[in-house]
PDB file of C-alpha atoms and ligand atoms in Angstrom:
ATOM      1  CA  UNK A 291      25.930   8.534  13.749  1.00 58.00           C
ATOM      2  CA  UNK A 292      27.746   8.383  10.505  1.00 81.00           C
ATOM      3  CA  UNK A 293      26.931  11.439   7.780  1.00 94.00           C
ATOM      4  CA  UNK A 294      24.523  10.738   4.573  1.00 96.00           C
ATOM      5  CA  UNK A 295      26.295   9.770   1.632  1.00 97.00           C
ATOM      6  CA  UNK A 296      23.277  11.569  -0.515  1.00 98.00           C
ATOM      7  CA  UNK A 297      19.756  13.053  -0.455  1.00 98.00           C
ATOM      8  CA  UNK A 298      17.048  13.783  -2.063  1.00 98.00           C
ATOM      9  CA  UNK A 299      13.878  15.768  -1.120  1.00 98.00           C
ATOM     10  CA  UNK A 300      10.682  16.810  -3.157  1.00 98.00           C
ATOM     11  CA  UNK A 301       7.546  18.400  -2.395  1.00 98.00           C
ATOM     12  CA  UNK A 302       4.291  17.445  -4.060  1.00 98.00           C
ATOM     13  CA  UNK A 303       0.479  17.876  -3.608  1.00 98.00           C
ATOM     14  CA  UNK A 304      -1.958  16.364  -1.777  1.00 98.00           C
ATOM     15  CA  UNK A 305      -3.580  14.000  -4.608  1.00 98.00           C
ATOM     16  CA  UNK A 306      -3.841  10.501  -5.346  1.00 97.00           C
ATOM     17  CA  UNK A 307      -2.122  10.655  -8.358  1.00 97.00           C
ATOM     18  CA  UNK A 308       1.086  11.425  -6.515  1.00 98.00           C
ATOM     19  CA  UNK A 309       1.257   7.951  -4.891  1.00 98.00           C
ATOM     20  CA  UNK A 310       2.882   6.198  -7.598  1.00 98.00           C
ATOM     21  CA  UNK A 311       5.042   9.579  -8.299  1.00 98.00           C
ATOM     22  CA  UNK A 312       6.397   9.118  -4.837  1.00 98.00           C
ATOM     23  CA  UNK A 313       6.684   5.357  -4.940  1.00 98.00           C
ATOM     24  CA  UNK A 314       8.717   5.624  -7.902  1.00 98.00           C
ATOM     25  CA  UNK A 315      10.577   8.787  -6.502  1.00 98.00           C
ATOM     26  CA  UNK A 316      12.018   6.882  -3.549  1.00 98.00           C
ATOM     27  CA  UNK A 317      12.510   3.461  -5.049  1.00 98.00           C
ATOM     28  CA  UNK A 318      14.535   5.471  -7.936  1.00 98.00           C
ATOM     29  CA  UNK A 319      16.649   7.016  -5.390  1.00 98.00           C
ATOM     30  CA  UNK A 320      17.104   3.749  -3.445  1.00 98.00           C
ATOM     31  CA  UNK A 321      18.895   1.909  -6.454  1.00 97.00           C
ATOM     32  CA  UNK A 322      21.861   3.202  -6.317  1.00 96.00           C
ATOM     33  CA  UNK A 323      22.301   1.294  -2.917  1.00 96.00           C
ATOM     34  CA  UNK A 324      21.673  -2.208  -5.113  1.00 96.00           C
ATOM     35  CA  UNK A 325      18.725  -3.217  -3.136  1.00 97.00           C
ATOM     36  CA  UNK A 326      17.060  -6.463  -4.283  1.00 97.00           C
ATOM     37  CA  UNK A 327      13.830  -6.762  -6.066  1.00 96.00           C
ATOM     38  CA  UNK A 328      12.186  -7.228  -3.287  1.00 97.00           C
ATOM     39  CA  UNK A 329      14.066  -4.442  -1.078  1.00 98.00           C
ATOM     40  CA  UNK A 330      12.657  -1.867  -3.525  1.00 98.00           C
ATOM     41  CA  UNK A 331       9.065  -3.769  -3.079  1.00 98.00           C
ATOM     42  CA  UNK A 332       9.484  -3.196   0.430  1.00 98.00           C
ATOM     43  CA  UNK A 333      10.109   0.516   0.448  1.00 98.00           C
ATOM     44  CA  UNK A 334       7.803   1.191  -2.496  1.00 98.00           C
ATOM     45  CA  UNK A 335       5.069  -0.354  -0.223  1.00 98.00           C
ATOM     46  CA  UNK A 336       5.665   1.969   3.277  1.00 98.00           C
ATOM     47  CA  UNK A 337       6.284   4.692   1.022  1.00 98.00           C
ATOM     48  CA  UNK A 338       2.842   4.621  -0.380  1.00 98.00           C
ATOM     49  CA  UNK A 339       1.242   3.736   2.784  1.00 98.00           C
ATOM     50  CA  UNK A 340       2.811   7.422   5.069  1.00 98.00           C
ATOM     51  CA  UNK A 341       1.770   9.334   1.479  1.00 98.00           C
ATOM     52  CA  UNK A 342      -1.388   7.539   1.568  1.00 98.00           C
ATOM     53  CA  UNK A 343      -2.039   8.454   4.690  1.00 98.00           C
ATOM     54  CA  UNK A 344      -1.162  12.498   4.248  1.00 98.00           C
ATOM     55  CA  UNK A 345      -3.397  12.642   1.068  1.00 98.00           C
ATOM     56  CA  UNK A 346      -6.555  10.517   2.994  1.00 97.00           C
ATOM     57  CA  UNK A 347      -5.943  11.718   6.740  1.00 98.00           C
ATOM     58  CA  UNK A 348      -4.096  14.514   7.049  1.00 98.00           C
ATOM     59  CA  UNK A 349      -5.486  16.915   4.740  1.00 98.00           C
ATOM     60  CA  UNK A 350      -9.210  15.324   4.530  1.00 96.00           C
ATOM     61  CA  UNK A 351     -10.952  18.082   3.327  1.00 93.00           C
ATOM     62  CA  UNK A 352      -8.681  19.864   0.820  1.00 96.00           C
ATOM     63  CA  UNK A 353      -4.964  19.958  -0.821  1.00 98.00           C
ATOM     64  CA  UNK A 354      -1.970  20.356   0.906  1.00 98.00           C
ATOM     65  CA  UNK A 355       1.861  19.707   1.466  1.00 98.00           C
ATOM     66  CA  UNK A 356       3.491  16.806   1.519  1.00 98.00           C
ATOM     67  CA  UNK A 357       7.296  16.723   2.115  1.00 98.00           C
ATOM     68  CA  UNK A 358       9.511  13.179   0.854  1.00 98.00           C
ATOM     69  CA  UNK A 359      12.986  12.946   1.773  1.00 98.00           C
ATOM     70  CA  UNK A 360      15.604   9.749   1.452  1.00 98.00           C
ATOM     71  CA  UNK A 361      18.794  10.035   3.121  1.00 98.00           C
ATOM     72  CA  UNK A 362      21.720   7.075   2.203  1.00 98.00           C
ATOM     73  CA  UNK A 363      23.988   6.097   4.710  1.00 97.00           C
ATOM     74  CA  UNK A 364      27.547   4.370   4.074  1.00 95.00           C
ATOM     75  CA  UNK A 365      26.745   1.329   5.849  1.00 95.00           C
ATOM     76  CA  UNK A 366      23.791   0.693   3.216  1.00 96.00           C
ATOM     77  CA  UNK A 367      21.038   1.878   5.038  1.00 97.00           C
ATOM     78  CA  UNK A 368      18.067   4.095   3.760  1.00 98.00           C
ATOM     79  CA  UNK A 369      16.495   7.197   6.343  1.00 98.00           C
ATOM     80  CA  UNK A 370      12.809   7.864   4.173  1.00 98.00           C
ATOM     81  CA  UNK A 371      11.088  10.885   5.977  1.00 98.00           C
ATOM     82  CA  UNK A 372       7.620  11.497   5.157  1.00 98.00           C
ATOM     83  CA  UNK A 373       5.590  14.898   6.668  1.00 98.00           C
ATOM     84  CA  UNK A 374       2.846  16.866   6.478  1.00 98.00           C
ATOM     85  CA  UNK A 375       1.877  20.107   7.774  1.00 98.00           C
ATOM     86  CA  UNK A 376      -1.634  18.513   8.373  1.00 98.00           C
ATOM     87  CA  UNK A 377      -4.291  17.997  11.112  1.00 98.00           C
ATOM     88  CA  UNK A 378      -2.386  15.533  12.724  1.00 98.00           C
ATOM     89  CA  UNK A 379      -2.401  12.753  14.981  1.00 98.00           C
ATOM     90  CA  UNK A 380      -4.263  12.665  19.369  1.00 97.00           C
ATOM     91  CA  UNK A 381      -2.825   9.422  19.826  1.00 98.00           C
ATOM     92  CA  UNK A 382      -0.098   8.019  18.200  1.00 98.00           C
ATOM     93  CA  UNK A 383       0.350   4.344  19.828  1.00 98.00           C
ATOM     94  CA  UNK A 384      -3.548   4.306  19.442  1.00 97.00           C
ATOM     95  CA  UNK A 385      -3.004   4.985  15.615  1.00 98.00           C
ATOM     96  CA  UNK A 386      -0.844   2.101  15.105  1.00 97.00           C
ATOM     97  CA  UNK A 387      -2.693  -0.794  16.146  1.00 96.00           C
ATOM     98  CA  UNK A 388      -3.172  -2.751  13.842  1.00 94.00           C
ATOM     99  CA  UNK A 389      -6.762  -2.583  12.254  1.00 93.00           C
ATOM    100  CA  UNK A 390      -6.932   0.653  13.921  1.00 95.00           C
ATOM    101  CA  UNK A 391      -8.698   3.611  11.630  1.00 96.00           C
ATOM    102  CA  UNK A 392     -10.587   6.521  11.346  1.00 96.00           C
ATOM    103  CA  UNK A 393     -11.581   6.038   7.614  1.00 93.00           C
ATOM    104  CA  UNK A 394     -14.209   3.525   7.624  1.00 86.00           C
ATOM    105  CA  UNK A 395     -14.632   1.008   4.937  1.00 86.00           C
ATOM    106  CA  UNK A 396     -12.646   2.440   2.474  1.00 87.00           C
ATOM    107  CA  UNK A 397      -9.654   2.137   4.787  1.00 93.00           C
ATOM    108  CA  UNK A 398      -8.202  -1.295   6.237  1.00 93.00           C
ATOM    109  CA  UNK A 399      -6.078   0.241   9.221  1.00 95.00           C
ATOM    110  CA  UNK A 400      -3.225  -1.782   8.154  1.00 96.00           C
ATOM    111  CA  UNK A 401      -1.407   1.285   6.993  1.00 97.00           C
ATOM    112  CA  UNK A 402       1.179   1.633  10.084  1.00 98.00           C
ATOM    113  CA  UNK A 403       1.561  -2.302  10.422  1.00 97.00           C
ATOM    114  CA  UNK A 404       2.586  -2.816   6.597  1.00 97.00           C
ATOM    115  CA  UNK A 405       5.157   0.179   7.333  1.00 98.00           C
ATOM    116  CA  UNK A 406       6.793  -1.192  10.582  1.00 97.00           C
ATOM    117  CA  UNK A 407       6.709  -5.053   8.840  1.00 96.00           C
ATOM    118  CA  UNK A 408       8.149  -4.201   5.485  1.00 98.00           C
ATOM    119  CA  UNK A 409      10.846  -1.601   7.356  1.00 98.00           C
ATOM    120  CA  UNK A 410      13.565  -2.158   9.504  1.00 98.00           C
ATOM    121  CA  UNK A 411      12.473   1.168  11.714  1.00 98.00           C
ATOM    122  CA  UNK A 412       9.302   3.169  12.059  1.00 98.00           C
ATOM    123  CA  UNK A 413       8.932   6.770  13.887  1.00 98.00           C
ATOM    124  CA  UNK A 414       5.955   8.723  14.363  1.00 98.00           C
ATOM    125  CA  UNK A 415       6.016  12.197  15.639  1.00 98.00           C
ATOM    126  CA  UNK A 416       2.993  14.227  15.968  1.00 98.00           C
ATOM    127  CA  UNK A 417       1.119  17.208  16.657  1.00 98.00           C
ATOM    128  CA  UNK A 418      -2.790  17.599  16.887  1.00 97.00           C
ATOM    129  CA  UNK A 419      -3.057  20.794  13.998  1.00 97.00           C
ATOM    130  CA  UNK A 420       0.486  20.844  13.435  1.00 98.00           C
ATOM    131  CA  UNK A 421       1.238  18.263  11.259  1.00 98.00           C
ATOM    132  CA  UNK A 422       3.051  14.332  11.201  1.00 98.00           C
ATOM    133  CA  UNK A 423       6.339  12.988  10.584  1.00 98.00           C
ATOM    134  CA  UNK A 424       6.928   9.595   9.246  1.00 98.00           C
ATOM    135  CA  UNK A 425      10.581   8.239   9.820  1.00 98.00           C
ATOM    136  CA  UNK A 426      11.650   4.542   8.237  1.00 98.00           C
ATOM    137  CA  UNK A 427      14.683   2.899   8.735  1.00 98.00           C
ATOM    138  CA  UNK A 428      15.630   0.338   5.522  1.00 98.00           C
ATOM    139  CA  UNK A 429      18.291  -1.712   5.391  1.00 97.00           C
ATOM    140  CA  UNK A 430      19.859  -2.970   2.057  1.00 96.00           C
ATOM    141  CA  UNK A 431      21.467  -6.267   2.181  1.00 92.00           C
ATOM    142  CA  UNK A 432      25.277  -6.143   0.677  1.00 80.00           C
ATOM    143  CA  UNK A 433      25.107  -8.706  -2.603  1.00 76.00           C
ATOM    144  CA  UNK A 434      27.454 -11.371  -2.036  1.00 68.00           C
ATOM    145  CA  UNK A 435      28.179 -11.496  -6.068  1.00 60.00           C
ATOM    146  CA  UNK A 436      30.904  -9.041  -7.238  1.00 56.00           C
ATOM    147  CA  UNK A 437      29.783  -6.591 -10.082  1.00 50.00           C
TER     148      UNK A 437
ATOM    149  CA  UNK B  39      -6.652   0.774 -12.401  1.00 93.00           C
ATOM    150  CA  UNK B  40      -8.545  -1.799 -15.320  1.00 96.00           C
ATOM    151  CA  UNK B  41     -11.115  -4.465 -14.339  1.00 97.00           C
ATOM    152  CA  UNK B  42     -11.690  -7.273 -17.208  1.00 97.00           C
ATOM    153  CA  UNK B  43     -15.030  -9.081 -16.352  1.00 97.00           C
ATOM    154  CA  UNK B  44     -16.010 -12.546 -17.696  1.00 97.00           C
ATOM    155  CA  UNK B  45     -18.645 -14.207 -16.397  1.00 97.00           C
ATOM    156  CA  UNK B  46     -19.755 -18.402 -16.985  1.00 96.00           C
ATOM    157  CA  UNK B  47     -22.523 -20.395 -15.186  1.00 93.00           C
ATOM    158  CA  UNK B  48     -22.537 -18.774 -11.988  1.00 95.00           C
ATOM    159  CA  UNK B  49     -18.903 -17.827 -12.132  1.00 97.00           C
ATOM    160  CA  UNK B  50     -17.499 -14.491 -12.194  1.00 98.00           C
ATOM    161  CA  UNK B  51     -13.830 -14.102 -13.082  1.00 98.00           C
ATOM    162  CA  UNK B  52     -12.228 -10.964 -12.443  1.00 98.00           C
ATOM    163  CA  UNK B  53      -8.984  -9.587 -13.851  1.00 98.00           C
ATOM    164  CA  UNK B  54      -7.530  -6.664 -12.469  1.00 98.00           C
ATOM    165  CA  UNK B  55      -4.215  -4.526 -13.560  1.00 98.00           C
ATOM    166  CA  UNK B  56      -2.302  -2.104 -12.856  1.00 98.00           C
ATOM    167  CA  UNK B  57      -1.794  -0.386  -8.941  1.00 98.00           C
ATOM    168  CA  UNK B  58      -3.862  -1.252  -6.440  1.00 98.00           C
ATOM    169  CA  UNK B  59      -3.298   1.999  -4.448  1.00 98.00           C
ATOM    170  CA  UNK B  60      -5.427   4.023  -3.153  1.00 97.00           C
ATOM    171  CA  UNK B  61      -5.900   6.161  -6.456  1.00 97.00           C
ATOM    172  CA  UNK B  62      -6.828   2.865  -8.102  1.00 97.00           C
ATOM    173  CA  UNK B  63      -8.918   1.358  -5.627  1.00 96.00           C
ATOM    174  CA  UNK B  64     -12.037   3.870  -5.849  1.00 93.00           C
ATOM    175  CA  UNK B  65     -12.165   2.594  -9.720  1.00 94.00           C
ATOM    176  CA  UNK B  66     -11.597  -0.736  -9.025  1.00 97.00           C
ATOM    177  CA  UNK B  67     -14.254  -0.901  -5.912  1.00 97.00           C
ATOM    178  CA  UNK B  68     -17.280   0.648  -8.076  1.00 97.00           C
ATOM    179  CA  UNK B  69     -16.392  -1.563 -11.083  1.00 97.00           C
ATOM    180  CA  UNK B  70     -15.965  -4.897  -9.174  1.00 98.00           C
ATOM    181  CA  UNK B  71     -19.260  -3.751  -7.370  1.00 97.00           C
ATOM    182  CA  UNK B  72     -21.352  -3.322 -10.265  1.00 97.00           C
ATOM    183  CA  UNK B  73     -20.268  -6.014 -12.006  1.00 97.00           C
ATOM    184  CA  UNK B  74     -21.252  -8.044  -8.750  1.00 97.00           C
ATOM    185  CA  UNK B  75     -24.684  -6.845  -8.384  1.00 96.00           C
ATOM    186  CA  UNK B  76     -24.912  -7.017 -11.946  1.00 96.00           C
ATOM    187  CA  UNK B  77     -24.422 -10.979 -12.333  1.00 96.00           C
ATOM    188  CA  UNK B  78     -25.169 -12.086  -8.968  1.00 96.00           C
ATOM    189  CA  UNK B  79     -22.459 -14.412  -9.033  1.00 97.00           C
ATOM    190  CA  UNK B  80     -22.317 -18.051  -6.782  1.00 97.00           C
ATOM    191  CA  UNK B  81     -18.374 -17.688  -6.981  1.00 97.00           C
ATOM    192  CA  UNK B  82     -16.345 -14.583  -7.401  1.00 97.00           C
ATOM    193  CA  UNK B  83     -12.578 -14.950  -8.618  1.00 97.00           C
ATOM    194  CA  UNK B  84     -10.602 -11.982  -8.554  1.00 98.00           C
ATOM    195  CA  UNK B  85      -7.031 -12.383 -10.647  1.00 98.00           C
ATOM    196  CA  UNK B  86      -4.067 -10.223  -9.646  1.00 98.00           C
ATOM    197  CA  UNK B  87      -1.458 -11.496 -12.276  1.00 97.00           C
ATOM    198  CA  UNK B  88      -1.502  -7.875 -13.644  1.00 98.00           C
ATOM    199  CA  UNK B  89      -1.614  -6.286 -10.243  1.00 98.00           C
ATOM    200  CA  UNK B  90       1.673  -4.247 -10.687  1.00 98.00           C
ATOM    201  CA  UNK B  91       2.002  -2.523  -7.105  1.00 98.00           C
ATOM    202  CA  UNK B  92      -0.664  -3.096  -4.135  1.00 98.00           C
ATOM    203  CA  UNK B  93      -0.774  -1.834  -0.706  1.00 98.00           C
ATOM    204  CA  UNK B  94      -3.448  -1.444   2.493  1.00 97.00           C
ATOM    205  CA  UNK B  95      -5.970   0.210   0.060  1.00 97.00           C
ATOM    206  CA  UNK B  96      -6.463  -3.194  -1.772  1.00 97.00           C
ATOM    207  CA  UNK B  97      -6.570  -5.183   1.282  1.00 97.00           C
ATOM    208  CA  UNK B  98      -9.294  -2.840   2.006  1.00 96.00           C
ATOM    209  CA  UNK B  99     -10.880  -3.613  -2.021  1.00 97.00           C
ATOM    210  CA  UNK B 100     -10.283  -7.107  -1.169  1.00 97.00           C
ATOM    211  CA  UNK B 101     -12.184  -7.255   2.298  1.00 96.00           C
ATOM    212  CA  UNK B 102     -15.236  -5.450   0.960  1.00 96.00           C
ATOM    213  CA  UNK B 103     -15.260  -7.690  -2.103  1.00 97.00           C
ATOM    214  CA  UNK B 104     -15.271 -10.300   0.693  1.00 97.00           C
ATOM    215  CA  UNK B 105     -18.502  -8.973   2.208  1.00 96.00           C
ATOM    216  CA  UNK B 106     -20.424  -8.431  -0.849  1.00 97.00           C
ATOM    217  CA  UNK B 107     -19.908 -11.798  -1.633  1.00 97.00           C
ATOM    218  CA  UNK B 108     -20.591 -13.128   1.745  1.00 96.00           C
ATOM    219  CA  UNK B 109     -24.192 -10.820   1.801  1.00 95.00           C
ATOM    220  CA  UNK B 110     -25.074 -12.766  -0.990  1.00 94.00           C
ATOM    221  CA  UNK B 111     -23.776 -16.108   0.399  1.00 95.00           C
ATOM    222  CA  UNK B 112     -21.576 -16.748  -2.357  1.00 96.00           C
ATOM    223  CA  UNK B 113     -17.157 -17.231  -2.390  1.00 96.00           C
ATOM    224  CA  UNK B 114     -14.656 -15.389  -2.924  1.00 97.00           C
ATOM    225  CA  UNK B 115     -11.206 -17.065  -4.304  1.00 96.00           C
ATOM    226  CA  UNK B 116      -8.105 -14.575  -4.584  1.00 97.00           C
ATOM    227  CA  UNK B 117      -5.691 -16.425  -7.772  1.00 96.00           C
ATOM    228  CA  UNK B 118      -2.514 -15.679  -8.978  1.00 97.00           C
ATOM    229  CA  UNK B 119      -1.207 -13.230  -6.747  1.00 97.00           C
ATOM    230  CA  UNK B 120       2.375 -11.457  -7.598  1.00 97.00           C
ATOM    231  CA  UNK B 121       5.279 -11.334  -4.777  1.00 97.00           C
ATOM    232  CA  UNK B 122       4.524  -8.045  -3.764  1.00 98.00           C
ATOM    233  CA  UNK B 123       0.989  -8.190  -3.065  1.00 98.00           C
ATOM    234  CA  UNK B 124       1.387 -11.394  -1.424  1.00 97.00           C
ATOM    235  CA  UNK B 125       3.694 -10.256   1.298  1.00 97.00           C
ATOM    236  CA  UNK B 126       1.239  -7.294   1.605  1.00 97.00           C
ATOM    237  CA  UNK B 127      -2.005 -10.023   2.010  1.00 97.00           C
ATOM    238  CA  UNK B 128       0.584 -12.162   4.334  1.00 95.00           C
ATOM    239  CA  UNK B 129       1.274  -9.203   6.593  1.00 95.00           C
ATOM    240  CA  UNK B 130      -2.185  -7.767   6.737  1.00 94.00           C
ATOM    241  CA  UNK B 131      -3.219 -11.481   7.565  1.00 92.00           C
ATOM    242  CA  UNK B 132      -6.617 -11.806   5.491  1.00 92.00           C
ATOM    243  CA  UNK B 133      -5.977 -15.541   4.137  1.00 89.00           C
ATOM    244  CA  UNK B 134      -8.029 -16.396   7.252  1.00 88.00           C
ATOM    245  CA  UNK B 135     -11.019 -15.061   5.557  1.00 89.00           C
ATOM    246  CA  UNK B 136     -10.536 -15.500   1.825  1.00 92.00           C
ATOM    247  CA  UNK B 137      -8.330 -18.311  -0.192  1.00 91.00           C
ATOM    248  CA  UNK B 138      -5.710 -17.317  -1.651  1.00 93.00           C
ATOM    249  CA  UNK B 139      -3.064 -18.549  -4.386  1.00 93.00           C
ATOM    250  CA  UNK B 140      -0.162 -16.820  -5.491  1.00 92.00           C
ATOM    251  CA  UNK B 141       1.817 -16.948  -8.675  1.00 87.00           C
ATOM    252  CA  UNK B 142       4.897 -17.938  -7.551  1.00 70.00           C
ATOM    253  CA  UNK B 143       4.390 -21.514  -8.639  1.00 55.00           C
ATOM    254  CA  UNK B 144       4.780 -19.642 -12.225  1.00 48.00           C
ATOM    255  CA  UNK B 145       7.504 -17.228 -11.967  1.00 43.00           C
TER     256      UNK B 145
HETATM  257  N1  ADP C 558      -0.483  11.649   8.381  1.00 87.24           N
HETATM  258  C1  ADP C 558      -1.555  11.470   9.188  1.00 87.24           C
HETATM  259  N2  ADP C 558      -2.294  12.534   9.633  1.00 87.24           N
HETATM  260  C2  ADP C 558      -3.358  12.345  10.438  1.00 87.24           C
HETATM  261  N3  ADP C 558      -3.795  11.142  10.882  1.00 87.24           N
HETATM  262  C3  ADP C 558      -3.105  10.044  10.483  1.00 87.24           C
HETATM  263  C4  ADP C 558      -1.958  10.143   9.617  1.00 87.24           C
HETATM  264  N4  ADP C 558      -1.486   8.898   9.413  1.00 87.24           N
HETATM  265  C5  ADP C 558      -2.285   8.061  10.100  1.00 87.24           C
HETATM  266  N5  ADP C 558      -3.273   8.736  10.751  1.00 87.24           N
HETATM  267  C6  ADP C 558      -4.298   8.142  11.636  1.00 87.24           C
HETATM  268  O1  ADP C 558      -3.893   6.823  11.996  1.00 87.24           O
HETATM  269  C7  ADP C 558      -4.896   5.868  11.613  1.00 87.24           C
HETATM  270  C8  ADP C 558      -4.258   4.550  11.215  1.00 87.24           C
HETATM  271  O2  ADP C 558      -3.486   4.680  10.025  1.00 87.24           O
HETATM  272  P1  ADP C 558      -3.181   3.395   9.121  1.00 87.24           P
HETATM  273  O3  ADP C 558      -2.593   2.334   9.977  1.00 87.24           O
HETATM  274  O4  ADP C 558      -2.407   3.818   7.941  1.00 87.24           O
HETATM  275  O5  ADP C 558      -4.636   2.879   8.689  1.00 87.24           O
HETATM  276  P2  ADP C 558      -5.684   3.532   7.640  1.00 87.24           P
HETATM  277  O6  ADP C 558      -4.964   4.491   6.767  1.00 87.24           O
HETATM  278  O7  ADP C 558      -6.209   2.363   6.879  1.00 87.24           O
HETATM  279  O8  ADP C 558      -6.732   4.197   8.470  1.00 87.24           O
HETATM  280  C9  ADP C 558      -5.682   6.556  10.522  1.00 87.24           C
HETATM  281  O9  ADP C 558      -6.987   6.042  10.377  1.00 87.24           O
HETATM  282  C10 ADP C 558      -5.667   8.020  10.986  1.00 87.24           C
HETATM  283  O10 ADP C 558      -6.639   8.227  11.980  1.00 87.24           O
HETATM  284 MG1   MG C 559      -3.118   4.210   5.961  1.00 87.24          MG
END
């Protein structure tokens, strides 16, 4: 396992107005890799769906804390680690089916599938009042072009 | 989130911009919804040209656009959808239910 060659982490609150601060958080932190447009569209997307996910599911009924960090490894790869210290979740493999969800209508339970599709890595660890961790895996394809 | 309306013979066109996130989607949802049960439309066409970031939570706007429509036995059409969207909409699989077009043919 080969050492980061940077990191970032930031804390934030609970609310929906920190979904495009994170978005923009990790996708800023990811250029310096040279991902493609759509690379950064890729990331931007799973990021939003685990912080999503904290701000709708893990703290339903008030504000919490919701931990982003971005590790960047020599051989071009991204480690994005999303937690929260939240109710979290009975049964994980349940939780990502596809369609899956406890939110009703305003949810579309394609939250984990968008993450594991647009990713090249998903981990879930959880515990029921404890909290859930969100690991992705993204690779960053090496530009043929010399800069 | 903004929602332009314009509405012609039956036809309700509407344009939507900025993120389609989960903070955006409560906004969008009520507007699109009013307008909706406002004008009674026979065909309902949502534009995404100005959609600058979507995820799950518009899949979510889009399938309960879908069912209004379908209550009222009209159609929804789903135009000029950017790259990222799209590969959200191709992953969550809804162009079974609703048509979709994206804008690639203009990029
Ligand atoms: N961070 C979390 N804390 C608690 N429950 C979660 C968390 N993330 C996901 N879940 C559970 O997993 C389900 C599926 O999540 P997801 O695939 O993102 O779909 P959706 O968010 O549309 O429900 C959620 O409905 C919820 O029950
Ligand atoms: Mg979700």
């Amino acid at each position: 396992m080969n050492r980061p060659i940077n990191e970032m982490r930031c804390e934030f609150e609970s609310r929906s107005v920190n979904e495009g601060f994170a978005r923009a958080l990790a996708a800023g932190f990811l250029s310096q890799l040279d991902p493609t447009l759509e690379e950064l569209g890729d990331v931007k997307t799973a990021v939003s769906e685990a912080v999503t996910n904290c701000i709708v599911h893990a703290y339903p009924k008030g504000i919490g804390k919701i931990l982003l960090r971005v590790r960047l490894y020599p051989d071009s790869t991204a480690e994005i680690t999303i937690r929260d210290w939240g109710v979290g979740i009975p049964d994980i493999d349940k939780a990502m089916e596809p369609l899956y969800t406890t939110g009703g209508e305003d949810r579309s339970g394609m939250g984990f599938t968008i993450m594991s599709s647009f990713t090249d890595g998903l981990r879930v660890r959880s515990r029921p009042g404890k909290g859930t961790t969100v690991v992705m895996k993204k690779r960053v394809s090496p530009r043929t072009e010399p800069k | 989130m903004k929602v332009t309306a314009r509405f012609h013979s039956g036809r309700l066109w509407l344009g939507l911009k900025g993120d389609l996130d989960h903070h955006g989607a409560r906004d969008a949802m009520i507007l699109i919804k009013s307008r909706i049960e406002e004008l009674y439309p026979r065909d309902c066409l949502l534009d995404l040209s100005e959609v600058s970031f979507m995820d799950s939570s518009g899949i979510a706007v889009i399938l309960k656009t879908y069912k209004l429509m379908n209550e009222l036995g009209g159609r929804l059409w789903i135009e000029n959808v950017p790259a990222q969207p799209m590969k959200v909409i191709d992953a969550a699989g809804i162009d079974r239910l609703v048509a979709i077009s994206s804008l690639t043919a203009k990029e």
